[in-house]
Amino acid sequence: MREYSIFSPMFWVGETGRKIQAKGPEATIVAAYLITSPHSHMLGLFYCPIEYIAADTGLPYQGA
């Protein structure tokens, strides 16, 4: 697991962040989770089944 990550404030106000937010709250939660996931490492590569996302975020399987 990586020691740290940077979660830019531009996520919320940038072009990509706005497009993600337009997809709904589940998309925003999953995007934020993937950026900050404990299953990734410094290269941003990781194995992350949908079950992990659902369990860690509290979203139902379909929302994850």
Coordinates of N, CA and C in Angstrom, one line a residue:
M1 N 0.8 -1.2 0.0 CA 0.0 0.0 0.0 C 0.9 1.2 0.0
R2 N 0.4 2.3 -0.7 CA 1.2 3.5 -0.7 C 1.2 4.2 0.6
E3 N 2.1 5.1 0.8 CA 2.2 5.8 2.1 C 1.3 7.1 2.1
Y4 N 1.1 7.7 0.9 CA 0.3 8.9 0.8 C -0.3 9.0 -0.6
S5 N -1.2 9.9 -0.8 CA -1.7 10.3 -2.1 C -2.2 11.7 -2.1
I6 N -2.3 12.3 -3.2 CA -2.8 13.7 -3.3 C -4.1 13.6 -3.9
F7 N -5.1 14.2 -3.2 CA -6.5 14.3 -3.7 C -6.7 15.7 -4.0
S8 N -6.6 16.1 -5.2 CA -6.6 17.5 -5.6 C -8.0 18.1 -5.4
P9 N -8.1 19.4 -4.9 CA -9.4 20.1 -4.9 C -10.0 20.3 -6.2
M10 N -9.2 20.2 -7.3 CA -9.7 20.3 -8.6 C -10.7 19.2 -9.0
F11 N -10.6 18.1 -8.2 CA -11.6 17.0 -8.5 C -13.0 17.5 -8.4
W12 N -13.3 18.5 -7.6 CA -14.6 19.0 -7.4 C -15.0 20.0 -8.3
V13 N -14.1 20.8 -8.8 CA -14.4 21.9 -9.7 C -13.9 21.9 -11.1
G14 N -13.0 20.9 -11.4 CA -12.4 20.8 -12.7 C -13.4 20.1 -13.7
E15 N -13.0 20.2 -14.9 CA -13.8 19.6 -16.0 C -14.2 18.2 -15.8
T16 N -13.2 17.3 -15.5 CA -13.4 15.9 -15.3 C -14.3 15.7 -14.1
G17 N -14.0 16.4 -13.0 CA -14.9 16.3 -11.8 C -16.3 16.6 -12.0
R18 N -16.5 17.7 -12.8 CA -17.9 18.1 -13.1 C -18.6 17.0 -13.9
K19 N -17.9 16.4 -14.9 CA -18.5 15.3 -15.7 C -18.8 14.1 -14.8
I20 N -17.9 13.8 -13.9 CA -18.2 12.7 -13.0 C -19.4 13.0 -12.1
Q21 N -19.5 14.2 -11.6 CA -20.6 14.5 -10.7 C -21.9 14.5 -11.5
A22 N -21.9 14.8 -12.7 CA -23.1 14.8 -13.6 C -23.7 13.4 -13.7
K23 N -22.8 12.4 -13.5 CA -23.3 11.0 -13.5 C -24.0 10.5 -12.3
G24 N -23.9 11.3 -11.2 CA -24.7 11.0 -10.0 C -23.7 10.8 -8.8
P25 N -24.3 10.7 -7.6 CA -23.5 10.6 -6.4 C -22.7 9.3 -6.3
E26 N -23.3 8.2 -6.9 CA -22.5 6.9 -6.8 C -21.2 7.1 -7.6
A27 N -21.3 7.7 -8.8 CA -20.1 7.9 -9.7 C -19.1 8.7 -8.9
T28 N -19.5 9.8 -8.2 CA -18.6 10.6 -7.5 C -17.9 9.8 -6.3
I29 N -18.7 9.0 -5.6 CA -18.1 8.2 -4.5 C -17.1 7.2 -5.1
V30 N -17.5 6.5 -6.2 CA -16.6 5.5 -6.7 C -15.3 6.2 -7.3
A31 N -15.4 7.3 -7.9 CA -14.2 8.0 -8.4 C -13.3 8.5 -7.3
A32 N -13.9 9.0 -6.2 CA -13.1 9.4 -5.1 C -12.4 8.2 -4.4
Y33 N -13.2 7.1 -4.4 CA -12.6 5.9 -3.8 C -11.4 5.4 -4.6
L34 N -11.6 5.4 -5.9 CA -10.5 4.8 -6.8 C -9.3 5.7 -6.7
I35 N -9.4 7.0 -6.5 CA -8.3 7.9 -6.3 C -7.6 7.6 -5.0
T36 N -8.3 7.3 -4.0 CA -7.8 7.2 -2.6 C -7.7 5.8 -2.1
S37 N -8.0 4.8 -2.9 CA -8.2 3.4 -2.5 C -7.0 2.9 -1.8
P38 N -7.2 2.2 -0.7 CA -6.1 1.5 0.1 C -5.5 0.3 -0.7
H39 N -6.2 0.0 -1.8 CA -5.7 -1.2 -2.6 C -4.7 -0.8 -3.7
S40 N -4.4 0.5 -3.8 CA -3.5 0.9 -4.9 C -2.1 1.1 -4.3
H41 N -1.2 1.3 -5.2 CA 0.2 1.7 -4.8 C 0.6 2.9 -5.5
M42 N 1.9 3.3 -5.4 CA 2.3 4.6 -5.9 C 2.2 4.8 -7.4
L43 N 2.1 3.7 -8.2 CA 1.8 3.8 -9.6 C 0.4 3.9 -10.0
G44 N -0.5 3.8 -9.0 CA -1.9 3.9 -9.2 C -2.5 2.6 -9.8
L45 N -1.8 1.5 -9.8 CA -2.3 0.2 -10.3 C -2.7 -0.6 -9.1
F46 N -3.8 -1.3 -9.3 CA -4.3 -2.1 -8.2 C -5.4 -3.1 -8.7
Y47 N -5.5 -4.1 -7.9 CA -6.6 -5.1 -8.1 C -7.7 -4.7 -7.2
C48 N -8.9 -4.4 -7.8 CA -10.0 -3.9 -7.0 C -11.3 -4.4 -7.5
P49 N -11.7 -5.6 -7.0 CA -13.0 -6.1 -7.4 C -14.2 -5.2 -7.0
I50 N -15.3 -5.3 -7.6 CA -16.5 -4.5 -7.3 C -16.9 -4.7 -5.8
E51 N -16.7 -6.0 -5.4 CA -17.0 -6.3 -4.0 C -16.2 -5.4 -3.0
Y52 N -15.0 -5.1 -3.3 CA -14.2 -4.3 -2.4 C -14.8 -2.9 -2.4
I53 N -15.1 -2.3 -3.5 CA -15.7 -1.0 -3.6 C -17.0 -0.9 -2.8
A54 N -17.9 -1.9 -3.0 CA -19.1 -1.9 -2.3 C -18.9 -2.0 -0.8
A55 N -18.0 -2.9 -0.4 CA -17.8 -3.0 1.1 C -17.2 -1.8 1.7
D56 N -16.2 -1.2 1.0 CA -15.5 0.0 1.6 C -16.3 1.2 1.5
T57 N -17.2 1.4 0.5 CA -17.9 2.7 0.4 C -19.3 2.6 1.0
G58 N -19.9 1.4 1.2 CA -21.2 1.2 1.6 C -22.2 1.3 0.5
L59 N -21.8 1.3 -0.7 CA -22.7 1.4 -1.9 C -23.2 -0.1 -2.1
P60 N -24.4 -0.2 -2.7 CA -24.8 -1.6 -3.1 C -23.9 -2.0 -4.3
Y61 N -23.9 -3.3 -4.5 CA -23.1 -3.9 -5.6 C -23.4 -3.2 -7.0
Q62 N -24.7 -2.9 -7.2 CA -25.1 -2.2 -8.5 C -24.6 -0.8 -8.6
G63 N -24.5 -0.1 -7.4 CA -24.0 1.3 -7.4 C -22.5 1.3 -7.5
A64 N -21.9 0.3 -7.0 CA -20.4 0.3 -7.1 C -20.0 -0.1 -8.5

